[in-house]
């Protein structure tokens, strides 16, 4: 199993694990990604004013919260970036849309903590559920369909 392989590698290399992270990157196909984001996250005054005719738009949000199934606070980052051209990993075609990146990780303040291979596996399972819950807060299921087969070509608390 994965945890015994990880345990063997940790023992062999004598590597402590003092931070844990799970990062997920998705592509949301949207013909007008900037408009999609401003209509979702900006008020009408801003949409008609400074964000009018936006060609690009980004939202970054950082929170800290304690998942009910994990015994310590974690960082939760959500980054949304409208892109005019993203390349599908499946067929190589370009698409317009929004790159959504979620990054959940243990706090640097707790980096003296040492995690076991079973902690790593448990963290991954807990965070997978948390990421889905956070995503549903930002984008209720009836608003978007997610294409996880595509990624962008442009680099990289409470829910």
mmCIF file with all atom_site columns, C-alpha atoms in Angstrom:
data_model
loop_
_atom_site.group_PDB
_atom_site.id
_atom_site.type_symbol
_atom_site.label_atom_id
_atom_site.label_alt_id
_atom_site.label_comp_id
_atom_site.label_asym_id
_atom_site.label_entity_id
_atom_site.label_seq_id
_atom_site.pdbx_PDB_ins_code
_atom_site.Cartn_x
_atom_site.Cartn_y
_atom_site.Cartn_z
_atom_site.occupancy
_atom_site.B_iso_or_equiv
_atom_site.pdbx_formal_charge
_atom_site.auth_seq_id
_atom_site.auth_comp_id
_atom_site.auth_asym_id
_atom_site.auth_atom_id
_atom_site.pdbx_PDB_model_num
ATOM 1   C CA . UNK A 1 1   ? 0.000   0.000  0.000   1.00 0.00 ? 1   UNK A CA 1
ATOM 2   C CA . UNK A 1 2   ? 1.032   3.646  -0.481  1.00 0.00 ? 2   UNK A CA 1
ATOM 3   C CA . UNK A 1 3   ? 1.657   4.372  3.202   1.00 0.00 ? 3   UNK A CA 1
ATOM 4   C CA . UNK A 1 4   ? 4.076   1.435  3.608   1.00 0.00 ? 4   UNK A CA 1
ATOM 5   C CA . UNK A 1 5   ? 5.956   2.537  0.462   1.00 0.00 ? 5   UNK A CA 1
ATOM 6   C CA . UNK A 1 6   ? 6.158   6.079  1.834   1.00 0.00 ? 6   UNK A CA 1
ATOM 7   C CA . UNK A 1 7   ? 7.251   4.740  5.223   1.00 0.00 ? 7   UNK A CA 1
ATOM 8   C CA . UNK A 1 8   ? 10.030  2.707  3.573   1.00 0.00 ? 8   UNK A CA 1
ATOM 9   C CA . UNK A 1 9   ? 11.246  5.738  1.612   1.00 0.00 ? 9   UNK A CA 1
ATOM 10  C CA . UNK A 1 10  ? 11.146  7.934  4.729   1.00 0.00 ? 10  UNK A CA 1
ATOM 11  C CA . UNK A 1 11  ? 13.107  5.367  6.717   1.00 0.00 ? 11  UNK A CA 1
ATOM 12  C CA . UNK A 1 12  ? 15.634  4.744  3.947   1.00 0.00 ? 12  UNK A CA 1
ATOM 13  C CA . UNK A 1 13  ? 16.311  8.439  3.347   1.00 0.00 ? 13  UNK A CA 1
ATOM 14  C CA . UNK A 1 14  ? 15.788  9.489  6.960   1.00 0.00 ? 14  UNK A CA 1
ATOM 15  C CA . UNK A 1 15  ? 13.461  12.266 5.799   1.00 0.00 ? 15  UNK A CA 1
ATOM 16  C CA . UNK A 1 16  ? 11.151  13.910 8.301   1.00 0.00 ? 16  UNK A CA 1
ATOM 17  C CA . UNK A 1 17  ? 7.850   15.232 6.976   1.00 0.00 ? 17  UNK A CA 1
ATOM 18  C CA . UNK A 1 18  ? 7.053   18.530 8.653   1.00 0.00 ? 18  UNK A CA 1
ATOM 19  C CA . UNK A 1 19  ? 4.573   20.110 6.220   1.00 0.00 ? 19  UNK A CA 1
ATOM 20  C CA . UNK A 1 20  ? 1.726   18.606 4.235   1.00 0.00 ? 20  UNK A CA 1
ATOM 21  C CA . UNK A 1 21  ? -0.026  20.019 1.170   1.00 0.00 ? 21  UNK A CA 1
ATOM 22  C CA . UNK A 1 22  ? -2.547  19.064 -1.461  1.00 0.00 ? 22  UNK A CA 1
ATOM 23  C CA . UNK A 1 23  ? -2.850  21.182 -4.597  1.00 0.00 ? 23  UNK A CA 1
ATOM 24  C CA . UNK A 1 24  ? -5.598  20.765 -7.167  1.00 0.00 ? 24  UNK A CA 1
ATOM 25  C CA . UNK A 1 25  ? -5.786  22.591 -10.469 1.00 0.00 ? 25  UNK A CA 1
ATOM 26  C CA . UNK A 1 26  ? -8.904  22.611 -12.626 1.00 0.00 ? 26  UNK A CA 1
ATOM 27  C CA . UNK A 1 27  ? -10.000 24.305 -15.815 1.00 0.00 ? 27  UNK A CA 1
ATOM 28  C CA . UNK A 1 28  ? -13.456 25.864 -16.075 1.00 0.00 ? 28  UNK A CA 1
ATOM 29  C CA . UNK A 1 29  ? -14.361 26.413 -19.701 1.00 0.00 ? 29  UNK A CA 1
ATOM 30  C CA . UNK A 1 30  ? -15.962 29.855 -20.066 1.00 0.00 ? 30  UNK A CA 1
ATOM 31  C CA . UNK A 1 31  ? -16.102 31.895 -23.264 1.00 0.00 ? 31  UNK A CA 1
ATOM 32  C CA . UNK A 1 32  ? -15.602 35.143 -21.301 1.00 0.00 ? 32  UNK A CA 1
ATOM 33  C CA . UNK A 1 33  ? -13.661 34.141 -18.185 1.00 0.00 ? 33  UNK A CA 1
ATOM 34  C CA . UNK A 1 34  ? -13.078 37.681 -16.905 1.00 0.00 ? 34  UNK A CA 1
ATOM 35  C CA . UNK A 1 35  ? -16.780 38.538 -17.177 1.00 0.00 ? 35  UNK A CA 1
ATOM 36  C CA . UNK A 1 36  ? -17.676 35.252 -15.513 1.00 0.00 ? 36  UNK A CA 1
ATOM 37  C CA . UNK A 1 37  ? -15.441 36.057 -12.528 1.00 0.00 ? 37  UNK A CA 1
ATOM 38  C CA . UNK A 1 38  ? -16.448 39.703 -12.172 1.00 0.00 ? 38  UNK A CA 1
ATOM 39  C CA . UNK A 1 39  ? -20.148 38.822 -12.312 1.00 0.00 ? 39  UNK A CA 1
ATOM 40  C CA . UNK A 1 40  ? -19.576 36.218 -9.603  1.00 0.00 ? 40  UNK A CA 1
ATOM 41  C CA . UNK A 1 41  ? -17.238 38.139 -7.269  1.00 0.00 ? 41  UNK A CA 1
ATOM 42  C CA . UNK A 1 42  ? -17.639 41.894 -7.865  1.00 0.00 ? 42  UNK A CA 1
ATOM 43  C CA . UNK A 1 43  ? -20.493 44.250 -7.049  1.00 0.00 ? 43  UNK A CA 1
ATOM 44  C CA . UNK A 1 44  ? -22.453 46.040 -9.789  1.00 0.00 ? 44  UNK A CA 1
ATOM 45  C CA . UNK A 1 45  ? -20.677 49.353 -9.202  1.00 0.00 ? 45  UNK A CA 1
ATOM 46  C CA . UNK A 1 46  ? -17.276 47.736 -9.768  1.00 0.00 ? 46  UNK A CA 1
ATOM 47  C CA . UNK A 1 47  ? -18.481 45.784 -12.807 1.00 0.00 ? 47  UNK A CA 1
ATOM 48  C CA . UNK A 1 48  ? -19.729 49.027 -14.409 1.00 0.00 ? 48  UNK A CA 1
ATOM 49  C CA . UNK A 1 49  ? -16.659 50.998 -13.257 1.00 0.00 ? 49  UNK A CA 1
ATOM 50  C CA . UNK A 1 50  ? -13.091 49.742 -12.864 1.00 0.00 ? 50  UNK A CA 1
ATOM 51  C CA . UNK A 1 51  ? -13.787 46.184 -14.048 1.00 0.00 ? 51  UNK A CA 1
ATOM 52  C CA . UNK A 1 52  ? -15.761 47.205 -17.153 1.00 0.00 ? 52  UNK A CA 1
ATOM 53  C CA . UNK A 1 53  ? -14.452 45.446 -20.292 1.00 0.00 ? 53  UNK A CA 1
ATOM 54  C CA . UNK A 1 54  ? -11.868 43.451 -18.329 1.00 0.00 ? 54  UNK A CA 1
ATOM 55  C CA . UNK A 1 55  ? -9.833  41.129 -20.516 1.00 0.00 ? 55  UNK A CA 1
ATOM 56  C CA . UNK A 1 56  ? -8.233  39.390 -17.535 1.00 0.00 ? 56  UNK A CA 1
ATOM 57  C CA . UNK A 1 57  ? -9.289  39.014 -13.934 1.00 0.00 ? 57  UNK A CA 1
ATOM 58  C CA . UNK A 1 58  ? -7.923  37.163 -10.922 1.00 0.00 ? 58  UNK A CA 1
ATOM 59  C CA . UNK A 1 59  ? -9.247  36.335 -7.476  1.00 0.00 ? 59  UNK A CA 1
ATOM 60  C CA . UNK A 1 60  ? -6.979  35.084 -4.687  1.00 0.00 ? 60  UNK A CA 1
ATOM 61  C CA . UNK A 1 61  ? -8.387  34.163 -1.312  1.00 0.00 ? 61  UNK A CA 1
ATOM 62  C CA . UNK A 1 62  ? -6.504  32.831 1.699   1.00 0.00 ? 62  UNK A CA 1
ATOM 63  C CA . UNK A 1 63  ? -8.170  31.528 4.825   1.00 0.00 ? 63  UNK A CA 1
ATOM 64  C CA . UNK A 1 64  ? -7.200  29.403 7.773   1.00 0.00 ? 64  UNK A CA 1
ATOM 65  C CA . UNK A 1 65  ? -9.555  26.911 9.353   1.00 0.00 ? 65  UNK A CA 1
ATOM 66  C CA . UNK A 1 66  ? -9.557  23.595 11.192  1.00 0.00 ? 66  UNK A CA 1
ATOM 67  C CA . UNK A 1 67  ? -11.167 20.715 9.287   1.00 0.00 ? 67  UNK A CA 1
ATOM 68  C CA . UNK A 1 68  ? -13.364 18.644 11.572  1.00 0.00 ? 68  UNK A CA 1
ATOM 69  C CA . UNK A 1 69  ? -11.420 15.478 10.732  1.00 0.00 ? 69  UNK A CA 1
ATOM 70  C CA . UNK A 1 70  ? -7.954  17.015 11.171  1.00 0.00 ? 70  UNK A CA 1
ATOM 71  C CA . UNK A 1 71  ? -6.585  18.150 14.532  1.00 0.00 ? 71  UNK A CA 1
ATOM 72  C CA . UNK A 1 72  ? -4.949  21.419 13.501  1.00 0.00 ? 72  UNK A CA 1
ATOM 73  C CA . UNK A 1 73  ? -5.528  24.574 11.481  1.00 0.00 ? 73  UNK A CA 1
ATOM 74  C CA . UNK A 1 74  ? -4.606  24.586 7.807   1.00 0.00 ? 74  UNK A CA 1
ATOM 75  C CA . UNK A 1 75  ? -4.144  27.207 5.108   1.00 0.00 ? 75  UNK A CA 1
ATOM 76  C CA . UNK A 1 76  ? -6.728  27.213 2.354   1.00 0.00 ? 76  UNK A CA 1
ATOM 77  C CA . UNK A 1 77  ? -5.894  29.107 -0.821  1.00 0.00 ? 77  UNK A CA 1
ATOM 78  C CA . UNK A 1 78  ? -8.263  29.522 -3.747  1.00 0.00 ? 78  UNK A CA 1
ATOM 79  C CA . UNK A 1 79  ? -6.912  31.185 -6.863  1.00 0.00 ? 79  UNK A CA 1
ATOM 80  C CA . UNK A 1 80  ? -9.045  31.909 -9.893  1.00 0.00 ? 80  UNK A CA 1
ATOM 81  C CA . UNK A 1 81  ? -7.530  33.296 -13.086 1.00 0.00 ? 81  UNK A CA 1
ATOM 82  C CA . UNK A 1 82  ? -9.330  34.110 -16.323 1.00 0.00 ? 82  UNK A CA 1
ATOM 83  C CA . UNK A 1 83  ? -7.261  32.978 -19.288 1.00 0.00 ? 83  UNK A CA 1
ATOM 84  C CA . UNK A 1 84  ? -7.760  33.802 -22.941 1.00 0.00 ? 84  UNK A CA 1
ATOM 85  C CA . UNK A 1 85  ? -6.013  30.661 -24.096 1.00 0.00 ? 85  UNK A CA 1
ATOM 86  C CA . UNK A 1 86  ? -5.527  27.423 -22.225 1.00 0.00 ? 86  UNK A CA 1
ATOM 87  C CA . UNK A 1 87  ? -4.403  24.195 -23.811 1.00 0.00 ? 87  UNK A CA 1
ATOM 88  C CA . UNK A 1 88  ? -6.230  20.966 -23.176 1.00 0.00 ? 88  UNK A CA 1
ATOM 89  C CA . UNK A 1 89  ? -4.042  18.074 -22.065 1.00 0.00 ? 89  UNK A CA 1
ATOM 90  C CA . UNK A 1 90  ? -6.360  15.698 -23.897 1.00 0.00 ? 90  UNK A CA 1
ATOM 91  C CA . UNK A 1 91  ? -6.509  17.028 -27.453 1.00 0.00 ? 91  UNK A CA 1
ATOM 92  C CA . UNK A 1 92  ? -4.149  20.023 -27.499 1.00 0.00 ? 92  UNK A CA 1
ATOM 93  C CA . UNK A 1 93  ? -6.845  22.506 -28.497 1.00 0.00 ? 93  UNK A CA 1
ATOM 94  C CA . UNK A 1 94  ? -6.969  26.019 -27.043 1.00 0.00 ? 94  UNK A CA 1
ATOM 95  C CA . UNK A 1 95  ? -9.905  27.097 -24.920 1.00 0.00 ? 95  UNK A CA 1
ATOM 96  C CA . UNK A 1 96  ? -10.971 30.205 -23.040 1.00 0.00 ? 96  UNK A CA 1
ATOM 97  C CA . UNK A 1 97  ? -11.879 29.962 -19.418 1.00 0.00 ? 97  UNK A CA 1
ATOM 98  C CA . UNK A 1 98  ? -10.829 30.111 -15.810 1.00 0.00 ? 98  UNK A CA 1
ATOM 99  C CA . UNK A 1 99  ? -8.022  28.246 -14.103 1.00 0.00 ? 99  UNK A CA 1
ATOM 100 C CA . UNK A 1 100 ? -8.998  27.305 -10.578 1.00 0.00 ? 100 UNK A CA 1
ATOM 101 C CA . UNK A 1 101 ? -6.258  26.328 -8.159  1.00 0.00 ? 101 UNK A CA 1
ATOM 102 C CA . UNK A 1 102 ? -6.852  25.087 -4.642  1.00 0.00 ? 102 UNK A CA 1
ATOM 103 C CA . UNK A 1 103 ? -3.948  24.735 -2.234  1.00 0.00 ? 103 UNK A CA 1
ATOM 104 C CA . UNK A 1 104 ? -4.486  23.398 1.260   1.00 0.00 ? 104 UNK A CA 1
ATOM 105 C CA . UNK A 1 105 ? -1.484  22.953 3.507   1.00 0.00 ? 105 UNK A CA 1
ATOM 106 C CA . UNK A 1 106 ? -0.367  22.728 7.099   1.00 0.00 ? 106 UNK A CA 1
ATOM 107 C CA . UNK A 1 107 ? 0.824   25.923 8.734   1.00 0.00 ? 107 UNK A CA 1
ATOM 108 C CA . UNK A 1 108 ? 4.479   26.919 8.640   1.00 0.00 ? 108 UNK A CA 1
ATOM 109 C CA . UNK A 1 109 ? 4.075   27.851 12.311  1.00 0.00 ? 109 UNK A CA 1
ATOM 110 C CA . UNK A 1 110 ? 3.568   24.141 13.017  1.00 0.00 ? 110 UNK A CA 1
ATOM 111 C CA . UNK A 1 111 ? 6.546   22.974 10.946  1.00 0.00 ? 111 UNK A CA 1
ATOM 112 C CA . UNK A 1 112 ? 8.192   21.446 14.018  1.00 0.00 ? 112 UNK A CA 1
ATOM 113 C CA . UNK A 1 113 ? 5.454   18.808 13.803  1.00 0.00 ? 113 UNK A CA 1
ATOM 114 C CA . UNK A 1 114 ? 6.576   15.470 12.381  1.00 0.00 ? 114 UNK A CA 1
ATOM 115 C CA . UNK A 1 115 ? 4.035   13.595 10.294  1.00 0.00 ? 115 UNK A CA 1
ATOM 116 C CA . UNK A 1 116 ? 3.935   9.846  9.807   1.00 0.00 ? 116 UNK A CA 1
ATOM 117 C CA . UNK A 1 117 ? 3.118   8.098  6.529   1.00 0.00 ? 117 UNK A CA 1
ATOM 118 C CA . UNK A 1 118 ? -0.344  7.329  7.896   1.00 0.00 ? 118 UNK A CA 1
ATOM 119 C CA . UNK A 1 119 ? -0.781  11.065 8.647   1.00 0.00 ? 119 UNK A CA 1
ATOM 120 C CA . UNK A 1 120 ? 0.086   11.816 5.016   1.00 0.00 ? 120 UNK A CA 1
ATOM 121 C CA . UNK A 1 121 ? -2.563  9.396  3.755   1.00 0.00 ? 121 UNK A CA 1
ATOM 122 C CA . UNK A 1 122 ? -5.152  10.638 6.245   1.00 0.00 ? 122 UNK A CA 1
ATOM 123 C CA . UNK A 1 123 ? -4.413  14.283 5.362   1.00 0.00 ? 123 UNK A CA 1
ATOM 124 C CA . UNK A 1 124 ? -4.902  13.563 1.643   1.00 0.00 ? 124 UNK A CA 1
ATOM 125 C CA . UNK A 1 125 ? -8.286  11.952 2.313   1.00 0.00 ? 125 UNK A CA 1
ATOM 126 C CA . UNK A 1 126 ? -9.475  14.726 4.622   1.00 0.00 ? 126 UNK A CA 1
ATOM 127 C CA . UNK A 1 127 ? -8.324  17.452 2.241   1.00 0.00 ? 127 UNK A CA 1
ATOM 128 C CA . UNK A 1 128 ? -9.936  15.858 -0.817  1.00 0.00 ? 128 UNK A CA 1
ATOM 129 C CA . UNK A 1 129 ? -13.312 16.169 0.948   1.00 0.00 ? 129 UNK A CA 1
ATOM 130 C CA . UNK A 1 130 ? -12.566 19.718 2.125   1.00 0.00 ? 130 UNK A CA 1
ATOM 131 C CA . UNK A 1 131 ? -11.594 20.830 -1.387  1.00 0.00 ? 131 UNK A CA 1
ATOM 132 C CA . UNK A 1 132 ? -14.886 19.590 -2.787  1.00 0.00 ? 132 UNK A CA 1
ATOM 133 C CA . UNK A 1 133 ? -16.806 21.413 -0.068  1.00 0.00 ? 133 UNK A CA 1
ATOM 134 C CA . UNK A 1 134 ? -14.869 24.652 -0.645  1.00 0.00 ? 134 UNK A CA 1
ATOM 135 C CA . UNK A 1 135 ? -15.407 24.418 -4.401  1.00 0.00 ? 135 UNK A CA 1
ATOM 136 C CA . UNK A 1 136 ? -19.157 24.039 -3.903  1.00 0.00 ? 136 UNK A CA 1
ATOM 137 C CA . UNK A 1 137 ? -19.182 27.254 -1.840  1.00 0.00 ? 137 UNK A CA 1
ATOM 138 C CA . UNK A 1 138 ? -17.456 29.218 -4.607  1.00 0.00 ? 138 UNK A CA 1
ATOM 139 C CA . UNK A 1 139 ? -19.371 27.551 -7.430  1.00 0.00 ? 139 UNK A CA 1
ATOM 140 C CA . UNK A 1 140 ? -22.583 25.717 -6.624  1.00 0.00 ? 140 UNK A CA 1
ATOM 141 C CA . UNK A 1 141 ? -22.880 22.599 -8.801  1.00 0.00 ? 141 UNK A CA 1
ATOM 142 C CA . UNK A 1 142 ? -25.620 24.108 -10.931 1.00 0.00 ? 142 UNK A CA 1
ATOM 143 C CA . UNK A 1 143 ? -23.366 27.019 -11.978 1.00 0.00 ? 143 UNK A CA 1
ATOM 144 C CA . UNK A 1 144 ? -20.415 25.288 -13.638 1.00 0.00 ? 144 UNK A CA 1
ATOM 145 C CA . UNK A 1 145 ? -19.159 22.074 -15.112 1.00 0.00 ? 145 UNK A CA 1
ATOM 146 C CA . UNK A 1 146 ? -15.531 21.333 -14.407 1.00 0.00 ? 146 UNK A CA 1
ATOM 147 C CA . UNK A 1 147 ? -13.151 19.981 -17.023 1.00 0.00 ? 147 UNK A CA 1
ATOM 148 C CA . UNK A 1 148 ? -10.269 18.512 -15.041 1.00 0.00 ? 148 UNK A CA 1
ATOM 149 C CA . UNK A 1 149 ? -8.658  17.208 -18.227 1.00 0.00 ? 149 UNK A CA 1
ATOM 150 C CA . UNK A 1 150 ? -7.376  20.674 -19.176 1.00 0.00 ? 150 UNK A CA 1
ATOM 151 C CA . UNK A 1 151 ? -4.909  23.000 -17.519 1.00 0.00 ? 151 UNK A CA 1
ATOM 152 C CA . UNK A 1 152 ? -3.721  26.443 -18.345 1.00 0.00 ? 152 UNK A CA 1
ATOM 153 C CA . UNK A 1 153 ? -0.645  27.223 -20.329 1.00 0.00 ? 153 UNK A CA 1
ATOM 154 C CA . UNK A 1 154 ? 0.129   30.346 -18.282 1.00 0.00 ? 154 UNK A CA 1
ATOM 155 C CA . UNK A 1 155 ? 2.181   29.172 -15.268 1.00 0.00 ? 155 UNK A CA 1
ATOM 156 C CA . UNK A 1 156 ? 1.059   28.604 -12.310 1.00 0.00 ? 156 UNK A CA 1
ATOM 157 C CA . UNK A 1 157 ? -11.296 29.096 7.636   1.00 0.00 ? 157 UNK A CA 1
ATOM 158 C CA . UNK A 1 158 ? -14.103 28.899 7.091   1.00 0.00 ? 158 UNK A CA 1
ATOM 159 C CA . UNK A 1 159 ? -14.935 27.707 3.681   1.00 0.00 ? 159 UNK A CA 1
#
